[in-house]
CSV table of C-alpha atoms in Angstrom, one decimal:
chain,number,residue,atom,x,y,z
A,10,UNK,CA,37.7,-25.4,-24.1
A,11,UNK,CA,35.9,-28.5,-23.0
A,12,UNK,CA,33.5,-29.3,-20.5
A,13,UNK,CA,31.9,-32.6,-20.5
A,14,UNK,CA,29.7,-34.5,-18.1
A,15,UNK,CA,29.4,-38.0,-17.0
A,16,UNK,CA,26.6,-40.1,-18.7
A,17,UNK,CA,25.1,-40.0,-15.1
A,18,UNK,CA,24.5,-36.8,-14.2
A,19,UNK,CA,21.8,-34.4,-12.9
A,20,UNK,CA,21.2,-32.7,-16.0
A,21,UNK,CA,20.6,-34.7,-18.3
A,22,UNK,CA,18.9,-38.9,-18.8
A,23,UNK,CA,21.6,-41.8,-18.9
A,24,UNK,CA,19.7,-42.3,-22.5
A,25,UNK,CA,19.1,-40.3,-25.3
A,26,UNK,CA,15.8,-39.6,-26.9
A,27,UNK,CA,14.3,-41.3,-29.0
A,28,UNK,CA,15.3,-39.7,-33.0
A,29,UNK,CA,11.2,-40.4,-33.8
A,30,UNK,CA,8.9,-37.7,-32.8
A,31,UNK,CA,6.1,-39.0,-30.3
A,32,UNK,CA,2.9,-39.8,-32.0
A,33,UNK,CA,-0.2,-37.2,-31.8
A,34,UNK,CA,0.1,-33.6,-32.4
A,35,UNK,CA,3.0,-31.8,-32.1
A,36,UNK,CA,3.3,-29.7,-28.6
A,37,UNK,CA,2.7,-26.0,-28.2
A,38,UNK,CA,5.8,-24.0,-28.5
A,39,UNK,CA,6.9,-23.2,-24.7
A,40,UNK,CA,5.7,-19.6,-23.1
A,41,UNK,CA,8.5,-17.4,-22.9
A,42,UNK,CA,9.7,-17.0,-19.3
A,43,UNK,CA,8.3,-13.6,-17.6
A,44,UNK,CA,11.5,-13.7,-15.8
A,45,UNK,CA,15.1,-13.6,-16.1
A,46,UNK,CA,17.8,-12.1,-17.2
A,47,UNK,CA,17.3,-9.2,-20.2
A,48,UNK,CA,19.5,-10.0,-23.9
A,49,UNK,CA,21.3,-7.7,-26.0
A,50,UNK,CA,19.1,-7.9,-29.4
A,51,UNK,CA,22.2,-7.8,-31.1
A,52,UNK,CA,24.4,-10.7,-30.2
A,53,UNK,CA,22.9,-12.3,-27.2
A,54,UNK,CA,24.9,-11.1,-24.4
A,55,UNK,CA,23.7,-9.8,-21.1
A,56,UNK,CA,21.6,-7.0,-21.3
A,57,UNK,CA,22.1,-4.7,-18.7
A,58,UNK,CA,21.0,-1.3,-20.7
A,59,UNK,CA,17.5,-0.6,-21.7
A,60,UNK,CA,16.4,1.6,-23.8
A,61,UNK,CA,14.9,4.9,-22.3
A,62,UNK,CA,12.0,5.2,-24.6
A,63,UNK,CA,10.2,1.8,-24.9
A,64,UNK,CA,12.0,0.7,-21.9
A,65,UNK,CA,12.1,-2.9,-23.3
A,66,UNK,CA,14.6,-3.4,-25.3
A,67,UNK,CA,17.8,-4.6,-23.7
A,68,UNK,CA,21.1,-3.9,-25.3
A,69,UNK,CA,25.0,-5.1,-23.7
A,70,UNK,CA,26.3,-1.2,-23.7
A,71,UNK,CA,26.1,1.8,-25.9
A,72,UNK,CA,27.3,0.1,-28.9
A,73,UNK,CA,24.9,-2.6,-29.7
A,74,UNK,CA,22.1,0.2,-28.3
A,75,UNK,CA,23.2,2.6,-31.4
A,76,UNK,CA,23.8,0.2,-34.0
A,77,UNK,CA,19.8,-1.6,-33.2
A,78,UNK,CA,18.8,1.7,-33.6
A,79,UNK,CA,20.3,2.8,-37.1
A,80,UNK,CA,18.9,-0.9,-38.0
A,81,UNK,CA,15.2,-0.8,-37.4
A,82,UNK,CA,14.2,-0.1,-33.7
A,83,UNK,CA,13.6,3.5,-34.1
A,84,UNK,CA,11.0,2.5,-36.0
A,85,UNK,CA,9.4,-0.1,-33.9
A,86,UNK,CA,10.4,1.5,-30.4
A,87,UNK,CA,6.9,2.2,-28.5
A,88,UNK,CA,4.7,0.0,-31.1
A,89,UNK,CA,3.8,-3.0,-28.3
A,90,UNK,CA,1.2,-2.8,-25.6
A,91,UNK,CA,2.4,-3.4,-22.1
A,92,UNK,CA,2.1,-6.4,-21.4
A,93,UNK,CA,2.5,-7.6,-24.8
A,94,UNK,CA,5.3,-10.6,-25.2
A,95,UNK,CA,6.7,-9.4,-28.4
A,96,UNK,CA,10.3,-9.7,-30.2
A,97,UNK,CA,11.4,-6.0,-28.6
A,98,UNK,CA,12.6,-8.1,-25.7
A,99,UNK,CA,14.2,-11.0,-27.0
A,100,UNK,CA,17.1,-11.0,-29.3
A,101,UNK,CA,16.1,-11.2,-32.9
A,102,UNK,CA,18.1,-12.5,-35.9
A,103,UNK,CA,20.4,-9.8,-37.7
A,104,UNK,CA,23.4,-9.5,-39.9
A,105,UNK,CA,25.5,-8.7,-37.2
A,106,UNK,CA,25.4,-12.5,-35.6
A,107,UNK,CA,26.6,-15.9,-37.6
A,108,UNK,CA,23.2,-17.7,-38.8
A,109,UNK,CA,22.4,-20.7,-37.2
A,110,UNK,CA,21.7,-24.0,-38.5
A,111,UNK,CA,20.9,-27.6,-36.9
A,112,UNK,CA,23.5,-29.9,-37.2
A,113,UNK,CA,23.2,-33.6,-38.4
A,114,UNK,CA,25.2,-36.3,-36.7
A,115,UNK,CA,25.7,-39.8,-39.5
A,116,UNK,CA,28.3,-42.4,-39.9
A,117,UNK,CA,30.8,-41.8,-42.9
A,118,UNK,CA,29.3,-44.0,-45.8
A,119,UNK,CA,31.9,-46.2,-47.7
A,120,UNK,CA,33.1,-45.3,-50.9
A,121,UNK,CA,32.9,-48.8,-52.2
A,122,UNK,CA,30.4,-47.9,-55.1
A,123,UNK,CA,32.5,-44.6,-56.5
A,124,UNK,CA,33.6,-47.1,-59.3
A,125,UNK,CA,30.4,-47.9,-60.2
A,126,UNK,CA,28.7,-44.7,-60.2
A,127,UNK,CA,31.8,-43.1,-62.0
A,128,UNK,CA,30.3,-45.6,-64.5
A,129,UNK,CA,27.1,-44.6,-64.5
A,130,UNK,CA,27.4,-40.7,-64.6
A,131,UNK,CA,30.7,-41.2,-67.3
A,132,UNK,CA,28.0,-43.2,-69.4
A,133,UNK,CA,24.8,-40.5,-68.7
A,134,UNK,CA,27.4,-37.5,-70.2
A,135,UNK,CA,29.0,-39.4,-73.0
A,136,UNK,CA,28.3,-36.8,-75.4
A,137,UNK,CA,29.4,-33.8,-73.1
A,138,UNK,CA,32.9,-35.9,-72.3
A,139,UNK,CA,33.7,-36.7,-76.0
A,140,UNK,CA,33.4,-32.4,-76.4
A,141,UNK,CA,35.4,-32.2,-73.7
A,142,UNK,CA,37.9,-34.3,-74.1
A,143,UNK,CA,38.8,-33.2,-78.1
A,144,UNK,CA,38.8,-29.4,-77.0
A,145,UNK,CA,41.4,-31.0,-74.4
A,146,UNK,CA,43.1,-32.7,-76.9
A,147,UNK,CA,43.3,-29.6,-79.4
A,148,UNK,CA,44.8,-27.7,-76.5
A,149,UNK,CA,47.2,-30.1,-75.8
A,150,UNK,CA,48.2,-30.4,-79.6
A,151,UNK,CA,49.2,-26.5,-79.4
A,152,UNK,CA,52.0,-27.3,-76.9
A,153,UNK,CA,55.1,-28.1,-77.2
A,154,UNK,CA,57.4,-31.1,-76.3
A,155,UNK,CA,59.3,-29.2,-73.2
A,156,UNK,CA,55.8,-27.6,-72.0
A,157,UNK,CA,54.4,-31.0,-71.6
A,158,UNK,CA,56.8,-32.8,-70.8
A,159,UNK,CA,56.9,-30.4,-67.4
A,160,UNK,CA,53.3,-30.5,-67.2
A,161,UNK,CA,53.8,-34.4,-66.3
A,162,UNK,CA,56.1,-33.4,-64.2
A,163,UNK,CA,53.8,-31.2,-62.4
A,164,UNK,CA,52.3,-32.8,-59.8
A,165,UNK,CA,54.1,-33.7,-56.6
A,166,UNK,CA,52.9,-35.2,-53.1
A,167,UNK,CA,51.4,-31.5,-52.2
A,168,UNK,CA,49.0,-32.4,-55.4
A,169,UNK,CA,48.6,-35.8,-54.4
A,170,UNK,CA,47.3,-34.7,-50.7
A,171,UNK,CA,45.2,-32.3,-51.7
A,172,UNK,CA,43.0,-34.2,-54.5
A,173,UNK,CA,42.8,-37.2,-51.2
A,174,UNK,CA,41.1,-34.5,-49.5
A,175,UNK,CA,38.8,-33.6,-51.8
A,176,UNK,CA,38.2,-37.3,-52.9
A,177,UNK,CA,37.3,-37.8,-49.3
A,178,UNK,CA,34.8,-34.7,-49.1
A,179,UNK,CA,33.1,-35.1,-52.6
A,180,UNK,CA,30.6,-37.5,-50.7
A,181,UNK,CA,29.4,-35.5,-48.4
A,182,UNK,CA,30.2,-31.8,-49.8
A,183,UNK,CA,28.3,-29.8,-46.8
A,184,UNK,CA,30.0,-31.7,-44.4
A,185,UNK,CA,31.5,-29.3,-41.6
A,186,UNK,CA,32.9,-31.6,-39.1
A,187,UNK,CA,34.7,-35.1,-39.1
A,188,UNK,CA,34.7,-36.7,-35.3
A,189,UNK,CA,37.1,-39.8,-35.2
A,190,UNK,CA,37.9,-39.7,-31.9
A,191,UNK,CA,41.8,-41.5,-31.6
A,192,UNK,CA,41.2,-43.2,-34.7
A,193,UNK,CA,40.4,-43.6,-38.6
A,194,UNK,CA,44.0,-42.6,-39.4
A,195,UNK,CA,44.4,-39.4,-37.8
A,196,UNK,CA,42.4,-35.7,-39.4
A,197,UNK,CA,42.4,-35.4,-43.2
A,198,UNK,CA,44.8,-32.8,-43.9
A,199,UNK,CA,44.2,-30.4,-46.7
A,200,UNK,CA,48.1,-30.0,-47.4
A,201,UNK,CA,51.2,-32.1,-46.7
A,202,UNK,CA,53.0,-28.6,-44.9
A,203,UNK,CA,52.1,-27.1,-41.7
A,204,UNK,CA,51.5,-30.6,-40.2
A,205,UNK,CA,51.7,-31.2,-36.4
A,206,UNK,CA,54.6,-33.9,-34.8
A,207,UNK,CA,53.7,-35.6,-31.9
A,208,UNK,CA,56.0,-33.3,-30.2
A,209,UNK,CA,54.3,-30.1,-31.2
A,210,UNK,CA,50.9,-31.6,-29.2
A,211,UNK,CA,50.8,-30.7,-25.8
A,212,UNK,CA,49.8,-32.6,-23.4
A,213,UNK,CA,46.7,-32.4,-21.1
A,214,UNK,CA,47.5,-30.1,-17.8
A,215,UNK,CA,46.8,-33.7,-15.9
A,216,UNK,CA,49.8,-35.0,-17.6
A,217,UNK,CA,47.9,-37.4,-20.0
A,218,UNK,CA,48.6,-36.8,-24.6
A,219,UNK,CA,46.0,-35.7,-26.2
A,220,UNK,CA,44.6,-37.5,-29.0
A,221,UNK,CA,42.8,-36.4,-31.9
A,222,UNK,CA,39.2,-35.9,-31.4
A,223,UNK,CA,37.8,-33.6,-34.5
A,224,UNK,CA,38.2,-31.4,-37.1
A,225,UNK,CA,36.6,-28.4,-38.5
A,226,UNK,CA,36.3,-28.5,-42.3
A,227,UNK,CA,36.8,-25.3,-44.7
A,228,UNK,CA,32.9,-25.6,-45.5
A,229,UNK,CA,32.1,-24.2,-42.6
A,230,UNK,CA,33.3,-20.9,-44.0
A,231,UNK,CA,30.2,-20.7,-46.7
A,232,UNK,CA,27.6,-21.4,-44.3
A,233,UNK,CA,28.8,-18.5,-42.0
A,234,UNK,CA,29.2,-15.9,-45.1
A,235,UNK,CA,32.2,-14.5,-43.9
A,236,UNK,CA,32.7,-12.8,-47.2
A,237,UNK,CA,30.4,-10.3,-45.4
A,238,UNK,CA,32.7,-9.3,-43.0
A,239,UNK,CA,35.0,-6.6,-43.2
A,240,UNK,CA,38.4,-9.1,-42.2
A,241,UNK,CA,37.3,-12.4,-43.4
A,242,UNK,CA,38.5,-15.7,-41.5
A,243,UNK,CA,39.8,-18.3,-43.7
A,244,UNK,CA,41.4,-21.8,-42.2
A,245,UNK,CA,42.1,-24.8,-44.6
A,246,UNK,CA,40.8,-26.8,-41.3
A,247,UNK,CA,41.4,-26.9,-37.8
A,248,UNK,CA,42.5,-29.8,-36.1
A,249,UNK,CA,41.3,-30.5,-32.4
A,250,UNK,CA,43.2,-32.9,-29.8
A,251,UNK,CA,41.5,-33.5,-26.0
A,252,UNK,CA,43.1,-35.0,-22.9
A,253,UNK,CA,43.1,-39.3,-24.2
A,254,UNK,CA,42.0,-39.7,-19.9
A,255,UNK,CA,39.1,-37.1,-20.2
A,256,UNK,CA,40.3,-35.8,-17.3
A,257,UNK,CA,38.0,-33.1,-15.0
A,258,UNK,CA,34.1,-33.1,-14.3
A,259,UNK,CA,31.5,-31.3,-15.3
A,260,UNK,CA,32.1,-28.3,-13.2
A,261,UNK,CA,34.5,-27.1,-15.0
A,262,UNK,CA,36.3,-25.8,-18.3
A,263,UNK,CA,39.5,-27.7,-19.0
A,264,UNK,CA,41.9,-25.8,-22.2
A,265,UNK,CA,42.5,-28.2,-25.3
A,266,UNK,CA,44.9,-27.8,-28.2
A,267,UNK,CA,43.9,-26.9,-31.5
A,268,UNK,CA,45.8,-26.8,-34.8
A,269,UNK,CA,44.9,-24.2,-37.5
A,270,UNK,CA,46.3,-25.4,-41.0
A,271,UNK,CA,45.9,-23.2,-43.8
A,272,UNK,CA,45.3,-23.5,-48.1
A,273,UNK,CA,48.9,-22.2,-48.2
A,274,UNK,CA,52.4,-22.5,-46.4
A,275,UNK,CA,51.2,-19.6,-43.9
A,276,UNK,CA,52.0,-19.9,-40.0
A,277,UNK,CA,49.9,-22.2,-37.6
C-alpha cells in the first residue's frame, strides 16, 4: 500500500535535514510522554489489556498477556515504584518481533574498477589459486570425454541470469533494496522464469500503468532470521510497481502491485 505526501505539506519541511549532526553536545534523549495510548510489550499493537497485578503492563489480548509472562514478566511484575517511568510500560525488544535496523540510502557505485581489483586480489592469493586450480585440474583429469563434454554443455540462459545477479550484488552484499524508479533497465531478476509481461501489471485504480519503483532483495531474509520461525518465508525477490501519475494525497492508502519471484520455478 502507498501513501505519500506532497513535498509541501504540514507534516513535514519542504527540505530535508541536514546529514551532519549540529555542532555542541548531543541533545538529551526526549521524556517519554505521560500520556497516550498503552502498547502491547510484545509486538507493538494497541494495548487495551493490563495486567491485574502490576497494573502496568499493557498487552493486545490474552495471548500476548500469557506468552510475556512465561517470558520474564512474572519475574519483574510489581518491581517499579509508582511513578517510576520504567520498560513495564513500553514495549521492549523480544524474539517474538523482527529486529530492527536503520537503513542507509547511497547511489549504486560503478563497477568500472572490478577488472582491476580482480587483478589485485588474483595477484594477493597467487599461491592459494595455483592449489586450487591443480586440485581442479586433477578432478577434471578423472572424467571422462562424454561427462565433460555435457558439463560444457551445462550452462544455459537460467545460468547465465543468475551469475548477472550475483555479479550485480557482490558489491554491495548487505544490500536489501534496489530503488530505480521507471528506470536502470527494469528489477534484477534472480531467474529468467516467473517473469512479469506488461500484461500481467495492473494498472493503477486511476487508470494510469504502473512502473517499476523497487525491489526487495533475498538478503533481507538473514537480517530478519527467519530460520527462527516455525514456517520460514523465502522469496528470491519481490518486485514493486506504483501508479507512473502518483495518483491520490496524503490522506489516503492507495493498493500497488507487487511481484513475488522465487529461487525456483514455484508460483508467483
Amino acid at each position: 500500500f502507498r501513501n505519500q505526501l506532497p513535498r509541501r505539506n504540514d507534516t513535514y519541511p519542504e527540505e530535508p535535514p541536514p546529514e551532519e549532526p549540529p555542532p555542541g553536545p548531543a541533545p538529551a534523549p526526549p521524556r517519554r510522554l505521560g500520556s497516550g495510548a498503552a502498547l502491547c510489550r510484545i509486538c507493538g499493537c494497541l494495548g487495551p489489556r493490563c495486567c491485574g497485578r502490576c497494573r502496568r503492563a499493557a498487552y493486545c489480548g490474552p495471548e500476548h498477556q500469557a506468552l510475556d509472562w512465561r517470558r520474564g514478566h512474572r519475574r519483574s511484575c510489581g518491581q517499579h515504584a509508582a511513578g517510576d517511568d520504567s520498560t513495564d510500560a513500553i514495549p521492549e525488544r523480544n524474539d517474538f518481533l523482527f529486529p530492527e535496523y536503520e537503513i542507509l540510502i547511497e547511489p549504486e557505485e560503478s563497477d568500472s574498477t572490478d577488472d582491476e581489483q580482480g587483478a589485485v586480489d588474483t595477484s594477493k592469493d597467487a599461491k592459494e589459486q595455483e592449489e586450487l586450480g591443480a586440485a581442479g585440474f586433477a578432478a577434471f583429469q578423472s572424467l571422462d570425454e562424454e561427462t565433460l563434454e555435457a558439463m560444457a554443455k551445462h550452462e544455459n540462459e537460467e545460468d547465465k541470469i543468475f551469475r548477472t545477479f550475483k555479479k550485480q550484488i557482490a558489491a554491495e552484499p548487505e544490500q536489501i533494496i534496489r530503488y530505480c524508479r521507471g528506470g536502470g533497465g527494469g528489477p534484477l531478476w534472480v531467474s529468467g522464469k516467473n517473469r512479469p509481461e506488461e500484461k500481467d501489471i495492473p494498472n493503477c485504480v486511476c487508470g494510469a500503468k504502473r512502473i517499476f519503483e523497487f525491489q526487495i532483495m533475498p538478503q533481507l531474509l538473514n537480517h530478519l532470521q527467519v530460520d527462527s520461525l516455525e514456517e520460514s518465508i523465502d522469496w528470491g525477490t519481490l518486485v514493486v510497481y506504483t501508479c507512473a501519475d502518483s495518483c491520490g494525497g496524503g490522506n489516503e492508502y492507495l493498493e500497488e502491485f507487487i511481484w513475488k519471484q522465487d529461487h525456483s520455478t514455484g508460483c508467483t
